[in-house]
Tab-separated table of C-alpha atoms and ligand atoms in Angstrom:
chain	number	residue	atom	x	y	z
A	1087	MET	CA	22.959	0.744	-3.381
A	1088	ALA	CA	20.109	2.828	-4.840
A	1089	GLU	CA	19.751	3.511	-8.400
A	1090	THR	CA	16.503	5.323	-7.905
A	1091	ILE	CA	14.726	7.904	-9.685
A	1092	LEU	CA	13.019	9.866	-6.997
A	1093	ASP	CA	14.769	12.374	-4.946
A	1094	LYS	CA	17.480	10.608	-2.649
A	1095	SER	CA	15.664	12.177	0.437
A	1096	LEU	CA	12.928	9.576	0.342
A	1097	TYR	CA	16.119	6.931	0.489
A	1098	ARG	CA	17.261	7.850	4.232
A	1099	PHE	CA	17.717	4.050	5.287
A	1100	ASP	CA	18.917	5.109	8.180
A	1101	GLU	CA	16.581	7.602	9.571
A	1102	ARG	CA	12.752	6.442	10.798
A	1103	GLU	CA	9.977	8.428	9.324
A	1104	PRO	CA	8.511	10.927	12.015
A	1105	SER	CA	4.894	9.069	11.438
A	1106	TYR	CA	2.346	9.067	13.670
A	1107	TRP	CA	2.671	5.091	13.587
A	1108	GLU	CA	6.356	5.382	14.684
A	1109	ALA	CA	5.056	7.908	17.520
A	1110	THR	CA	2.763	5.138	18.877
A	1111	ILE	CA	4.560	1.935	18.756
A	1112	CYS	CA	7.316	0.582	20.929
A	1113	ARG	CA	9.765	-1.170	18.692
A	1114	PRO	CA	11.686	-4.062	19.593
A	1115	LYS	CA	15.333	-4.680	19.372
A	1116	GLU	CA	16.983	-5.077	16.106
A	1117	ARG	CA	19.885	-6.858	14.664
A	1118	ILE	CA	22.430	-6.210	12.118
A	1119	LEU	CA	23.939	-9.021	9.801
A	1120	GLN	CA	27.577	-8.983	10.746
A	1121	SER	CA	28.437	-12.421	9.268
A	1122	THR	CA	28.139	-14.921	6.343
A	1123	VAL	CA	24.984	-17.041	6.990
A	1124	ASN	CA	23.576	-20.067	5.294
A	1125	ALA	CA	19.652	-20.250	4.519
A	1126	GLU	CA	17.267	-22.294	1.974
A	1127	VAL	CA	15.605	-18.689	1.379
A	1128	ALA	CA	16.901	-15.270	1.512
A	1129	ILE	CA	14.455	-12.205	1.321
A	1130	VAL	CA	15.086	-8.671	0.076
A	1131	GLY	CA	12.766	-6.103	1.906
A	1132	GLY	CA	11.364	-6.219	5.557
A	1133	GLY	CA	7.844	-4.864	4.806
A	1134	PHE	CA	4.600	-6.872	4.662
A	1135	THR	CA	5.734	-9.070	1.567
A	1136	GLY	CA	9.173	-10.031	3.103
A	1137	THR	CA	8.169	-10.497	6.470
A	1138	SER	CA	4.694	-12.452	5.692
A	1139	ALA	CA	6.927	-14.856	3.438
A	1140	ALA	CA	9.474	-15.527	6.177
A	1141	LEU	CA	6.645	-16.010	8.452
A	1142	HIS	CA	4.758	-18.429	6.148
A	1143	LEU	CA	7.860	-20.182	5.155
A	1144	ALA	CA	8.873	-21.009	8.763
A	1145	ARG	CA	5.639	-21.632	10.297
A	1146	ASP	CA	3.731	-23.628	7.395
A	1147	TYR	CA	7.121	-25.430	6.022
A	1148	GLY	CA	9.623	-25.573	8.406
A	1149	ILE	CA	11.897	-23.655	6.069
A	1150	LYS	CA	14.611	-21.040	7.464
A	1151	ALA	CA	14.588	-17.590	5.479
A	1152	VAL	CA	16.732	-14.517	5.990
A	1153	VAL	CA	15.292	-11.349	5.757
A	1154	LEU	CA	17.679	-8.324	4.913
A	1155	GLU	CA	16.167	-5.173	5.265
A	1156	ALA	CA	18.149	-1.583	4.479
A	1157	GLY	CA	16.440	0.429	6.932
A	1158	SER	CA	14.458	-0.884	10.063
A	1159	ILE	CA	11.625	-3.908	9.786
A	1160	GLY	CA	8.706	-1.987	8.212
A	1161	TRP	CA	10.958	1.093	6.925
A	1162	GLY	CA	9.090	1.190	3.857
A	1163	ALA	CA	5.644	1.563	2.910
A	1164	SER	CA	4.460	-1.157	5.314
A	1165	GLY	CA	5.424	0.981	8.250
A	1166	ARG	CA	4.136	4.208	6.892
A	1167	ASN	CA	0.908	3.671	5.017
A	1168	GLY	CA	-2.642	4.949	5.929
A	1169	GLY	CA	-3.538	1.524	7.217
A	1170	PHE	CA	-6.405	0.798	4.737
A	1171	VAL	CA	-7.109	-2.852	4.293
A	1172	ASN	CA	-9.050	-2.026	1.338
A	1173	ILE	CA	-9.154	-4.301	-2.170
A	1174	PRO	CA	-8.790	-4.965	-5.007
A	1175	ALA	CA	-5.101	-3.672	-5.796
A	1176	SER	CA	-5.615	-2.593	-9.191
A	1177	LYS	CA	-5.972	0.454	-11.494
A	1178	LEU	CA	-8.266	-1.537	-14.120
A	1179	SER	CA	-11.879	-1.253	-13.573
A	1180	VAL	CA	-13.741	-4.587	-13.787
A	1181	ALA	CA	-14.515	-4.114	-17.353
A	1182	GLN	CA	-10.850	-3.496	-18.492
A	1183	LEU	CA	-10.188	-6.781	-15.885
A	1184	VAL	CA	-12.473	-8.841	-17.747
A	1185	ARG	CA	-11.466	-7.785	-21.158
A	1186	ARG	CA	-7.599	-8.461	-20.300
A	1187	PHE	CA	-7.821	-11.394	-18.148
A	1188	GLY	CA	-11.688	-12.960	-18.661
A	1189	LEU	CA	-14.269	-13.261	-16.298
A	1190	GLU	CA	-13.474	-16.296	-14.527
A	1191	GLU	CA	-9.791	-14.802	-13.735
A	1192	THR	CA	-11.102	-11.862	-12.679
A	1193	LYS	CA	-13.522	-13.588	-10.198
A	1194	ARG	CA	-10.238	-15.304	-9.054
A	1195	PHE	CA	-8.908	-12.226	-8.425
A	1196	PHE	CA	-11.631	-10.807	-6.474
A	1197	ALA	CA	-11.771	-13.855	-4.493
A	1198	ALA	CA	-8.080	-13.864	-3.940
A	1199	SER	CA	-8.468	-10.205	-2.909
A	1200	VAL	CA	-11.348	-10.629	-0.358
A	1201	GLU	CA	-9.086	-13.836	1.282
A	1202	ALA	CA	-6.144	-11.371	1.427
A	1203	SER	CA	-8.204	-8.754	3.439
A	1204	LYS	CA	-8.983	-11.279	6.100
A	1205	LEU	CA	-5.241	-12.106	6.677
A	1206	PRO	CA	-4.696	-9.466	9.376
A	1207	LYS	CA	-7.314	-10.484	11.710
A	1208	THR	CA	-6.473	-14.218	11.043
A	1209	LEU	CA	-2.683	-13.974	11.311
A	1210	ALA	CA	-3.013	-11.383	14.451
A	1211	ALA	CA	-5.451	-13.848	16.256
A	1212	GLU	CA	-3.166	-16.902	15.191
A	1213	GLU	CA	0.047	-15.372	16.189
A	1214	GLY	CA	-0.996	-13.428	18.875
A	1215	PHE	CA	-0.049	-9.615	18.192
A	1216	ASP	CA	-2.378	-6.475	18.191
A	1217	ILE	CA	-3.255	-4.821	14.880
A	1218	LYS	CA	-5.370	-2.023	16.272
A	1219	PRO	CA	-8.220	-2.851	13.959
A	1220	GLN	CA	-10.987	0.154	13.877
A	1221	GLY	CA	-14.233	0.008	11.560
A	1222	ARG	CA	-15.967	-2.355	9.423
A	1223	GLY	CA	-15.429	-2.541	5.612
A	1224	TRP	CA	-14.369	1.046	3.832
A	1225	TYR	CA	-16.231	3.649	1.734
A	1226	THR	CA	-15.979	5.317	-1.429
A	1227	VAL	CA	-17.226	8.803	-1.005
A	1228	ALA	CA	-18.568	10.798	-4.123
A	1229	HIS	CA	-16.814	13.940	-4.121
A	1230	HIS	CA	-19.178	15.378	-6.568
A	1231	PRO	CA	-22.949	13.919	-7.164
A	1232	ASN	CA	-22.150	12.933	-10.613
A	1233	ARG	CA	-19.735	9.888	-9.408
A	1234	MET	CA	-22.821	8.100	-7.935
A	1235	PRO	CA	-23.795	6.277	-11.275
A	1236	LYS	CA	-20.690	4.866	-11.253
A	1237	LEU	CA	-20.614	3.748	-7.785
A	1238	ARG	CA	-24.245	2.264	-8.538
A	1239	ASP	CA	-22.878	0.207	-11.255
A	1240	TYR	CA	-19.695	-0.770	-9.660
A	1241	ALA	CA	-21.662	-1.993	-6.773
A	1242	GLU	CA	-24.073	-4.034	-8.924
A	1243	ASN	CA	-21.095	-5.765	-10.579
A	1244	LEU	CA	-19.337	-6.477	-7.191
A	1245	ARG	CA	-22.576	-8.019	-5.885
A	1246	ASN	CA	-23.573	-9.988	-9.124
A	1247	HIS	CA	-20.417	-11.069	-10.157
A	1248	PHE	CA	-18.220	-11.367	-7.297
A	1249	GLN	CA	-20.444	-11.890	-4.287
A	1250	ILE	CA	-18.865	-9.266	-2.666
A	1251	PRO	CA	-21.031	-7.535	0.103
A	1252	CYS	CA	-21.615	-3.616	-0.341
A	1253	ARG	CA	-24.531	-1.121	-0.093
A	1254	VAL	CA	-24.759	1.833	-1.966
A	1255	LEU	CA	-25.680	5.362	0.602
A	1256	ASP	CA	-27.420	8.398	-0.810
A	1257	ALA	CA	-25.897	11.709	0.391
A	1258	ASP	CA	-28.008	12.243	3.498
A	1259	GLU	CA	-27.472	8.612	4.705
A	1260	PHE	CA	-23.707	9.035	3.885
A	1261	ARG	CA	-23.495	12.314	6.018
A	1262	SER	CA	-25.721	10.961	9.153
A	1263	THR	CA	-23.489	7.628	9.288
A	1264	VAL	CA	-20.041	8.506	7.863
A	1265	HIS	CA	-19.309	12.089	7.658
A	1266	ASP	CA	-20.270	15.687	6.716
A	1267	GLY	CA	-18.489	18.101	4.198
A	1268	VAL	CA	-18.383	19.757	1.209
A	1269	GLU	CA	-17.451	16.773	-0.809
A	1270	ALA	CA	-19.770	13.978	0.604
A	1271	PHE	CA	-22.802	13.359	-1.841
A	1272	GLY	CA	-23.450	9.593	-1.021
A	1273	GLY	CA	-21.152	6.766	-1.377
A	1274	LEU	CA	-20.671	2.965	-1.487
A	1275	HIS	CA	-19.726	1.051	1.478
A	1276	MET	CA	-17.602	-2.498	0.811
A	1277	ASP	CA	-18.114	-4.764	3.753
A	1278	VAL	CA	-14.533	-6.215	3.138
A	1279	GLY	CA	-11.593	-4.909	5.258
A	1280	HIS	CA	-11.002	-2.503	7.853
A	1281	ALA	CA	-8.453	0.003	9.158
A	1282	LEU	CA	-5.330	-1.139	11.099
A	1283	HIS	CA	-1.757	0.210	12.724
A	1284	PRO	CA	0.149	-0.509	9.835
A	1285	LEU	CA	3.482	-0.530	11.670
A	1286	SER	CA	1.995	-2.527	14.715
A	1287	TYR	CA	0.795	-5.099	12.025
A	1288	CYS	CA	4.298	-5.592	10.414
A	1289	LEU	CA	6.191	-5.810	13.351
A	1290	GLY	CA	3.652	-8.174	14.751
A	1291	ILE	CA	4.272	-10.691	11.686
A	1292	ALA	CA	7.987	-10.050	11.833
A	1293	GLY	CA	7.882	-10.757	15.354
A	1294	ALA	CA	5.844	-13.772	15.002
A	1295	ALA	CA	8.508	-14.889	11.972
A	1296	GLU	CA	11.304	-14.581	14.107
A	1297	ARG	CA	9.494	-16.757	16.841
A	1298	ARG	CA	8.726	-19.435	14.277
A	1299	GLY	CA	12.872	-19.368	13.403
A	1300	ALA	CA	13.273	-16.769	10.589
A	1301	GLU	CA	16.032	-14.653	11.094
A	1302	LEU	CA	15.686	-10.845	10.239
A	1303	TYR	CA	18.165	-8.139	9.866
A	1304	SER	CA	17.770	-4.505	9.822
A	1305	SER	CA	20.339	-1.989	8.521
A	1306	SER	CA	21.870	-4.616	6.185
A	1307	PRO	CA	20.952	-3.440	2.790
A	1308	VAL	CA	21.493	-5.904	-0.265
A	1309	LEU	CA	24.701	-3.884	-2.036
A	1310	GLU	CA	25.700	-6.624	-4.222
A	1311	TRP	CA	23.948	-9.712	-5.635
A	1312	GLY	CA	26.071	-12.539	-6.785
A	1313	ARG	CA	26.851	-16.285	-7.558
A	1314	ASP	CA	28.708	-18.963	-5.096
A	1315	GLY	CA	28.181	-21.909	-7.654
A	1316	ARG	CA	24.676	-22.599	-7.500
A	1317	ARG	CA	23.585	-20.496	-4.650
A	1318	HIS	CA	23.179	-17.041	-4.315
A	1319	ARG	CA	25.386	-14.489	-2.411
A	1320	LEU	CA	23.810	-11.605	-1.443
A	1321	LEU	CA	26.637	-9.061	0.096
A	1322	THR	CA	25.836	-6.492	2.855
A	1323	PRO	CA	28.079	-3.375	4.534
A	1324	GLY	CA	28.563	-6.180	7.669
A	1325	GLY	CA	28.398	-9.803	6.320
A	1326	ALA	CA	26.863	-12.261	3.564
A	1327	VAL	CA	23.864	-14.582	3.086
A	1328	LEU	CA	24.289	-17.633	0.746
A	1329	ALA	CA	20.663	-18.869	-0.316
A	1330	ASP	CA	19.110	-21.388	-2.794
A	1331	ARG	CA	16.361	-19.105	-3.621
A	1332	VAL	CA	15.875	-15.172	-3.071
A	1333	ILE	CA	12.407	-13.464	-3.098
A	1334	ILE	CA	12.630	-9.967	-4.189
A	1335	ALA	CA	10.441	-8.287	-1.633
A	1336	THR	CA	11.533	-4.432	-2.010
A	1337	ASN	CA	8.278	-3.026	-3.849
A	1338	GLY	CA	8.194	0.616	-4.438
A	1339	TYR	CA	12.174	0.922	-3.026
A	1340	THR	CA	12.986	-1.621	-5.824
A	1341	SER	CA	16.744	-0.343	-7.105
A	1342	ASP	CA	17.129	-0.451	-10.666
A	1343	ARG	CA	20.716	-2.272	-9.628
A	1344	LEU	CA	19.081	-5.252	-7.708
A	1345	HIS	CA	18.444	-7.691	-10.407
A	1346	PRO	CA	18.292	-7.062	-14.072
A	1347	SER	CA	15.150	-8.728	-14.556
A	1348	ILE	CA	13.394	-6.598	-12.384
A	1349	ALA	CA	15.106	-3.297	-13.549
A	1350	GLY	CA	12.947	-0.461	-15.425
A	1351	ARG	CA	9.619	-2.270	-14.435
A	1352	ILE	CA	8.354	-0.379	-11.300
A	1353	LEU	CA	7.349	3.037	-11.263
A	1354	PRO	CA	8.180	4.359	-7.840
A	1355	ALA	CA	5.374	7.057	-6.838
A	1356	ILE	CA	5.103	9.236	-3.719
A	1357	SER	CA	1.901	8.728	-1.214
A	1358	ASN	CA	1.830	11.701	1.413
A	1359	ILE	CA	-0.053	11.790	5.009
A	1360	LEU	CA	-1.327	14.537	7.501
A	1361	VAL	CA	-2.737	13.952	10.805
A	1362	THR	CA	-4.197	16.311	13.204
A	1363	ARG	CA	-3.779	17.001	16.635
A	1364	PRO	CA	-6.524	15.240	18.235
A	1365	LEU	CA	-10.094	16.736	17.900
A	1366	THR	CA	-12.538	17.596	20.809
A	1367	ARG	CA	-15.727	15.777	21.000
A	1368	GLU	CA	-17.248	19.392	19.934
A	1369	GLU	CA	-15.204	19.550	16.753
A	1370	ILE	CA	-16.070	15.757	15.803
A	1371	SER	CA	-19.714	16.373	16.455
A	1372	GLN	CA	-19.532	19.587	14.436
A	1373	GLN	CA	-17.957	17.851	11.303
A	1374	LYS	CA	-20.417	14.658	12.199
A	1375	TRP	CA	-17.498	12.497	12.038
A	1376	VAL	CA	-19.195	9.083	13.068
A	1377	SER	CA	-17.729	6.018	11.327
A	1378	GLU	CA	-14.542	4.828	11.761
A	1379	SER	CA	-14.325	2.929	8.496
A	1380	PRO	CA	-11.522	4.340	5.978
A	1381	VAL	CA	-12.669	6.481	3.519
A	1382	ILE	CA	-11.358	7.215	-0.011
A	1383	ASN	CA	-13.057	9.492	-2.316
A	1384	THR	CA	-13.824	9.349	-6.152
A	1385	ARG	CA	-11.000	11.629	-7.865
A	1386	THR	CA	-8.411	9.667	-10.016
A	1387	LEU	CA	-5.807	11.245	-7.756
A	1388	VAL	CA	-7.598	9.512	-4.618
A	1389	TYR	CA	-7.646	11.744	-1.268
A	1390	TYR	CA	-7.974	9.039	1.460
A	1391	TYR	CA	-8.779	9.685	5.369
A	1392	ARG	CA	-9.865	8.221	8.741
A	1393	LEU	CA	-10.566	8.501	12.292
A	1394	LEU	CA	-7.985	7.552	14.471
A	1395	PRO	CA	-8.388	6.012	17.954
A	1396	ASP	CA	-7.086	8.886	19.609
A	1397	GLN	CA	-9.736	11.006	17.557
A	1398	ARG	CA	-7.320	12.454	15.124
A	1399	VAL	CA	-7.816	12.611	11.266
A	1400	LEU	CA	-5.409	10.892	9.013
A	1401	PHE	CA	-5.547	12.877	5.501
A	1402	GLY	CA	-3.671	10.927	2.405
A	1403	ALA	CA	-3.018	12.188	-0.858
A	1404	ARG	CA	-0.572	12.062	-3.915
A	1405	GLY	CA	0.996	14.557	-6.156
A	1406	ASP	CA	4.423	15.041	-5.792
A	1407	VAL	CA	6.340	13.389	-8.436
A	1408	CYS	CA	9.971	14.331	-7.747
A	1409	GLY	CA	9.967	14.023	-3.792
A	1410	SER	CA	12.497	17.000	-3.428
A	1411	VAL	CA	12.208	18.707	0.333
A	1412	GLN	CA	10.861	21.977	-1.543
A	1413	SER	CA	8.050	20.005	-3.273
A	1414	MET	CA	7.392	17.924	0.112
A	1415	GLU	CA	6.546	21.686	1.485
A	1416	GLN	CA	4.278	22.286	-1.287
A	1417	ILE	CA	2.196	19.090	-1.093
A	1418	ARG	CA	1.934	19.639	2.373
A	1419	GLN	CA	0.486	23.218	1.973
A	1420	ARG	CA	-1.823	22.016	-0.668
A	1421	MET	CA	-3.104	19.089	1.248
A	1422	SER	CA	-3.649	21.237	4.181
A	1423	SER	CA	-5.683	23.510	2.143
A	1424	GLU	CA	-7.586	20.741	0.620
A	1425	PHE	CA	-8.126	19.583	4.135
A	1426	TYR	CA	-9.880	22.554	5.322
A	1427	ARG	CA	-11.696	23.110	2.270
A	1428	ILE	CA	-13.438	19.435	2.488
A	1429	PHE	CA	-14.294	19.709	6.132
A	1430	PRO	CA	-15.173	23.319	6.524
A	1431	HIS	CA	-15.764	22.683	10.509
A	1432	LEU	CA	-11.991	21.664	11.153
A	1433	THR	CA	-10.451	24.910	9.802
A	1434	ASP	CA	-8.693	25.659	12.876
A	1435	ILE	CA	-6.809	22.249	13.492
A	1436	THR	CA	-3.250	21.962	13.640
A	1437	PHE	CA	-1.676	18.933	12.167
A	1438	ASP	CA	0.906	17.112	14.178
A	1439	TYR	CA	2.546	14.899	11.579
A	1440	PHE	CA	3.281	14.890	7.949
A	1441	TRP	CA	5.305	11.899	6.245
A	1442	ARG	CA	5.603	10.371	3.175
A	1443	GLY	CA	6.597	7.178	1.321
A	1444	VAL	CA	7.135	5.333	-1.853
A	1445	VAL	CA	4.413	2.944	-3.686
A	1446	ALA	CA	4.914	0.918	-6.804
A	1447	LEU	CA	2.618	1.317	-9.832
A	1448	SER	CA	3.607	-0.795	-12.850
A	1449	GLN	CA	2.228	-0.571	-16.618
A	1450	LYS	CA	0.449	-4.005	-15.603
A	1451	LEU	CA	-1.740	-1.765	-13.026
A	1452	THR	CA	-2.392	-5.106	-11.029
A	1453	PRO	CA	0.197	-6.808	-8.450
A	1454	SER	CA	3.064	-8.959	-9.910
A	1455	ILE	CA	3.828	-12.105	-8.107
A	1456	GLY	CA	5.570	-14.968	-9.638
A	1457	GLN	CA	9.169	-16.749	-10.701
A	1458	LEU	CA	11.644	-15.498	-12.843
A	1459	GLY	CA	11.506	-17.342	-15.806
A	1460	ASP	CA	15.014	-17.004	-16.593
A	1461	ASP	CA	15.993	-18.127	-12.872
A	1462	GLU	CA	13.238	-20.234	-11.131
A	1463	THR	CA	15.212	-19.826	-8.109
A	1464	VAL	CA	14.279	-16.258	-7.937
A	1465	TYR	CA	10.914	-14.937	-6.904
A	1466	TYR	CA	9.298	-11.683	-6.560
A	1467	ALA	CA	6.229	-10.020	-5.340
A	1468	LEU	CA	5.714	-6.115	-5.758
A	1469	GLY	CA	3.829	-3.603	-7.713
A	1470	TYR	CA	0.690	-3.553	-5.574
A	1471	GLN	CA	-0.507	-0.162	-7.067
A	1472	ALA	CA	-0.297	1.759	-3.755
A	1473	ASN	CA	-2.926	-0.962	-2.043
A	1474	GLY	CA	-0.679	-3.402	-0.367
A	1475	VAL	CA	-1.895	-3.537	3.316
A	1476	ALA	CA	-4.235	-6.220	2.175
A	1477	THR	CA	-2.210	-8.051	-0.930
A	1478	ALA	CA	1.381	-7.430	0.240
A	1479	PRO	CA	1.371	-10.092	3.089
A	1480	TYR	CA	-1.166	-12.395	1.168
A	1481	ALA	CA	1.647	-12.199	-1.875
A	1482	GLY	CA	4.428	-13.150	0.695
A	1483	LYS	CA	1.899	-16.271	1.577
A	1484	LEU	CA	1.643	-17.241	-2.117
A	1485	VAL	CA	5.510	-17.256	-2.940
A	1486	ALA	CA	6.116	-19.132	0.621
A	1487	ASN	CA	3.521	-21.699	-0.517
A	1488	ALA	CA	5.278	-21.977	-3.591
A	1489	ILE	CA	8.684	-22.951	-2.624
A	1490	GLY	CA	7.433	-24.832	0.670
A	1491	THR	CA	5.291	-27.156	-2.100
A	1492	ARG	CA	7.654	-27.089	-4.583
A	1493	ARG	CA	4.937	-25.576	-7.287
A	1494	PRO	CA	4.290	-22.388	-9.248
A	1495	VAL	CA	3.055	-19.724	-7.676
A	1496	SER	CA	-0.385	-19.719	-7.563
A	1497	ALA	CA	-2.167	-16.637	-8.294
A	1498	PRO	CA	-5.119	-15.618	-10.214
A	1499	LEU	CA	-3.790	-14.153	-13.595
A	1500	PRO	CA	-4.634	-10.237	-12.887
A	1501	MET	CA	-1.803	-11.286	-10.237
A	1502	ALA	CA	0.839	-13.308	-11.908
A	1503	GLY	CA	3.992	-12.183	-13.964
A	1504	LEU	CA	6.052	-9.604	-14.224
A	1505	PRO	CA	4.956	-5.946	-15.495
A	1506	ALA	CA	6.349	-4.862	-19.029
A	1507	LYS	CA	9.696	-3.085	-18.854
A	1508	PHE	CA	9.438	0.816	-19.323
A	1509	LEU	CA	10.596	1.439	-22.854
A	1510	VAL	CA	12.908	4.256	-21.675
A	1511	PRO	CA	13.208	3.659	-17.756
A	1512	GLY	CA	14.768	6.894	-17.377
A	1513	THR	CA	11.915	9.062	-18.190
A	1514	ARG	CA	9.581	7.450	-15.592
A	1515	PRO	CA	9.405	10.512	-13.446
A	1516	MET	CA	8.221	12.653	-16.835
A	1517	ALA	CA	5.736	9.483	-17.360
A	1518	LEU	CA	4.247	9.958	-14.002
A	1519	ALA	CA	4.259	13.648	-14.062
A	1520	SER	CA	2.190	13.614	-17.525
A	1521	ALA	CA	-0.101	10.904	-16.114
A	1522	TYR	CA	-1.015	13.224	-12.831
A	1523	ALA	CA	-1.425	16.441	-15.149
A	1524	TRP	CA	-3.886	14.085	-17.244
A	1525	TYR	CA	-5.594	12.968	-14.101
A	1526	ARG	CA	-6.125	16.388	-12.769
A	1527	PHE	CA	-7.443	17.610	-15.841
A	1528	LYS	CA	-9.994	14.646	-15.888
A	1529	ASP	CA	-11.236	15.116	-12.741
A	1530	TRP	CA	-11.478	19.081	-13.111
A	1531	TYR	CA	-13.209	18.351	-16.579
A	1532	HIS	CA	-15.530	15.638	-15.134
A	1533	ASP	CA	-16.389	18.264	-12.180
A	1534	ARG	CA	-17.493	20.807	-14.382
A	1535	LYS	CA	-19.591	18.826	-16.871
A	1536	ALA	CA	-21.857	18.042	-14.033
A	1537	LEU	CA	-22.290	21.887	-13.217
A	1538	SER	CA	-23.154	22.998	-16.917
B	2952	FAD	C1	1.749	7.183	2.482
B	2952	FAD	C2	1.313	5.891	2.172
B	2952	FAD	C3	-0.036	5.357	2.294
B	2952	FAD	C4	-0.535	3.683	2.030
B	2952	FAD	N1	-1.626	3.964	2.418
B	2952	FAD	C5	-2.248	2.373	1.996
B	2952	FAD	C6	-3.460	2.002	2.334
B	2952	FAD	O1	-4.037	2.901	3.005
B	2952	FAD	N2	-3.755	0.848	2.306
B	2952	FAD	C7	-3.176	0.074	1.227
B	2952	FAD	O2	-3.612	-1.227	0.703
B	2952	FAD	N3	-1.887	0.474	1.022
B	2952	FAD	C8	-1.401	1.542	1.206
B	2952	FAD	N4	-0.138	2.019	0.740
B	2952	FAD	C9	0.633	1.088	0.263
B	2952	FAD	C10	1.036	-0.201	1.000
B	2952	FAD	O3	1.852	0.623	2.165
B	2952	FAD	C11	2.500	-0.882	0.272
B	2952	FAD	O4	1.595	-1.607	-1.018
B	2952	FAD	C12	2.612	-2.043	1.232
B	2952	FAD	O5	3.368	-1.490	1.991
B	2952	FAD	C13	3.829	-2.931	0.162
B	2952	FAD	O6	4.620	-3.711	1.017
B	2952	FAD	P1	6.141	-4.313	0.773
B	2952	FAD	O7	6.680	-5.251	1.935
B	2952	FAD	O8	5.959	-4.952	-0.533
B	2952	FAD	O9	7.028	-3.130	0.598
B	2952	FAD	P2	7.627	-1.987	1.444
B	2952	FAD	O10	6.987	-2.008	2.695
B	2952	FAD	O11	7.834	-0.513	0.583
B	2952	FAD	O12	9.112	-2.573	2.001
B	2952	FAD	C14	10.076	-2.941	0.569
B	2952	FAD	C15	11.481	-2.597	1.860
B	2952	FAD	O13	12.369	-3.149	1.066
B	2952	FAD	C16	13.560	-2.409	1.437
B	2952	FAD	N5	14.628	-2.591	0.792
B	2952	FAD	C17	14.772	-1.976	-0.518
B	2952	FAD	N6	15.923	-2.107	-1.383
B	2952	FAD	C18	16.681	-2.983	-0.573
B	2952	FAD	C19	17.859	-3.788	-0.543
B	2952	FAD	N7	18.733	-3.479	-1.596
B	2952	FAD	N8	18.167	-4.698	0.432
B	2952	FAD	C20	17.465	-4.573	1.625
B	2952	FAD	N9	16.282	-3.858	1.779
B	2952	FAD	C21	15.841	-3.511	0.727
B	2952	FAD	C22	12.948	-1.303	2.151
B	2952	FAD	O14	14.281	-0.657	2.636
B	2952	FAD	C23	11.712	-1.226	2.543
B	2952	FAD	O15	11.499	-1.444	3.926
B	2952	FAD	C24	0.417	3.276	1.094
B	2952	FAD	C25	1.667	3.478	0.964
B	2952	FAD	C26	2.573	4.817	1.636
B	2952	FAD	C27	3.783	5.245	1.146
């Protein structure tokens, strides 16, 4: 199936990732497609996007959807992310967003992002499942004092233009109310979102979708996409789905072979997570780790971390561009030494888990939600720029609304439309490696400038 540009070890659909999330959840029994079934809507991909689309179609419009997932439900990024409900899903600055899309559409984008951040708690309450929420809002920590002015400007923009509640903390306040460390020079608290157990959330949505009438199949990769008259015919190893409409919900795991209109448009990138053993009360108080809200630092190649319910620390980073087993080991070592450097009171702590997954970047640098121009029976929702915990389920809902109301997808401009195709799709890993090298240089240069 896979026409992929990353190492094949990242696409072992028959193996579950050895993550902390898998270790702390009880999965329900799953079924495999073993016949030909009919559906109004077929959904390729059983992560946040696909399961949310299925739930909203079934619950809000009585439309039967069939979800086809290559691994198990939540096998992809949805079951292995950091669980940060943070916004917005964009790699563009506010100024860039406004230049590209105008102030009004940027305001709609932020308003939609805030709405998206409320979805986990809303769905959990409405459908009666547990997302294990933690913290209130999330922090951006200045890893260097010279990042504070930019955080102050950003806070002003968020408050004045987008009515987003937020607050700037100086170094002392940050160290006494969030955590201490050698890279804690103040921060920005955005009072939107929180932390959650991502796999519990994904399985919660999936269970609710099934109860409402959707059919979900695991270990059922779409190997071939053809036509049967006007209907779509999706072939899996054990069966087929005949559907009037199809939603592409494969995000970073999108194969270039799945559909020609999506091929070469997504840049898959690897994100990695380490989880420590449970910390003792003394260790936590030595590091002055107070807050359960998630934290992301101000590097271009960010580090992200949070305290888990059983007093472990989850620490995430990017950096590996090929995903081979050797490069995975290198990134694991680099991440653990960075962890020990940043949190000097935790240098004896061992790690119990390490895993990775694939996110979807694109040249658009904002999400892509819509309907194909050359075939309006095909919808897509992907490219969340590594920020899909809030946005992916929301995107699934937007697509379900469009299908249910028979109207075009109603998304603010920054979230609408396909990303451009890469000129030479085969060079994407090189493009990513060059971008990472440039980001590292930028971070290094910016850090040094402030010292001189
Ligand atoms: C390590 C890591 C940490 C992250 N941390 C955060 C975070 O803290 N906060 C945040 O907002 N975002 C985070 N993200 C990003 C976030 O997880 C994703 O944006 C989000 O999960 C995307 O959801 P999705 O359903 O669109 O895609 P996915 O969950 O990746 O699901 C796509 C699914 O499609 C399936 N698939 C692919 N091809 C086929 C096929 N041919 N047939 C059938 N199935 C197919 C795959 O098996 C996969 O399960 C992180 C990602 C990773 C990897």
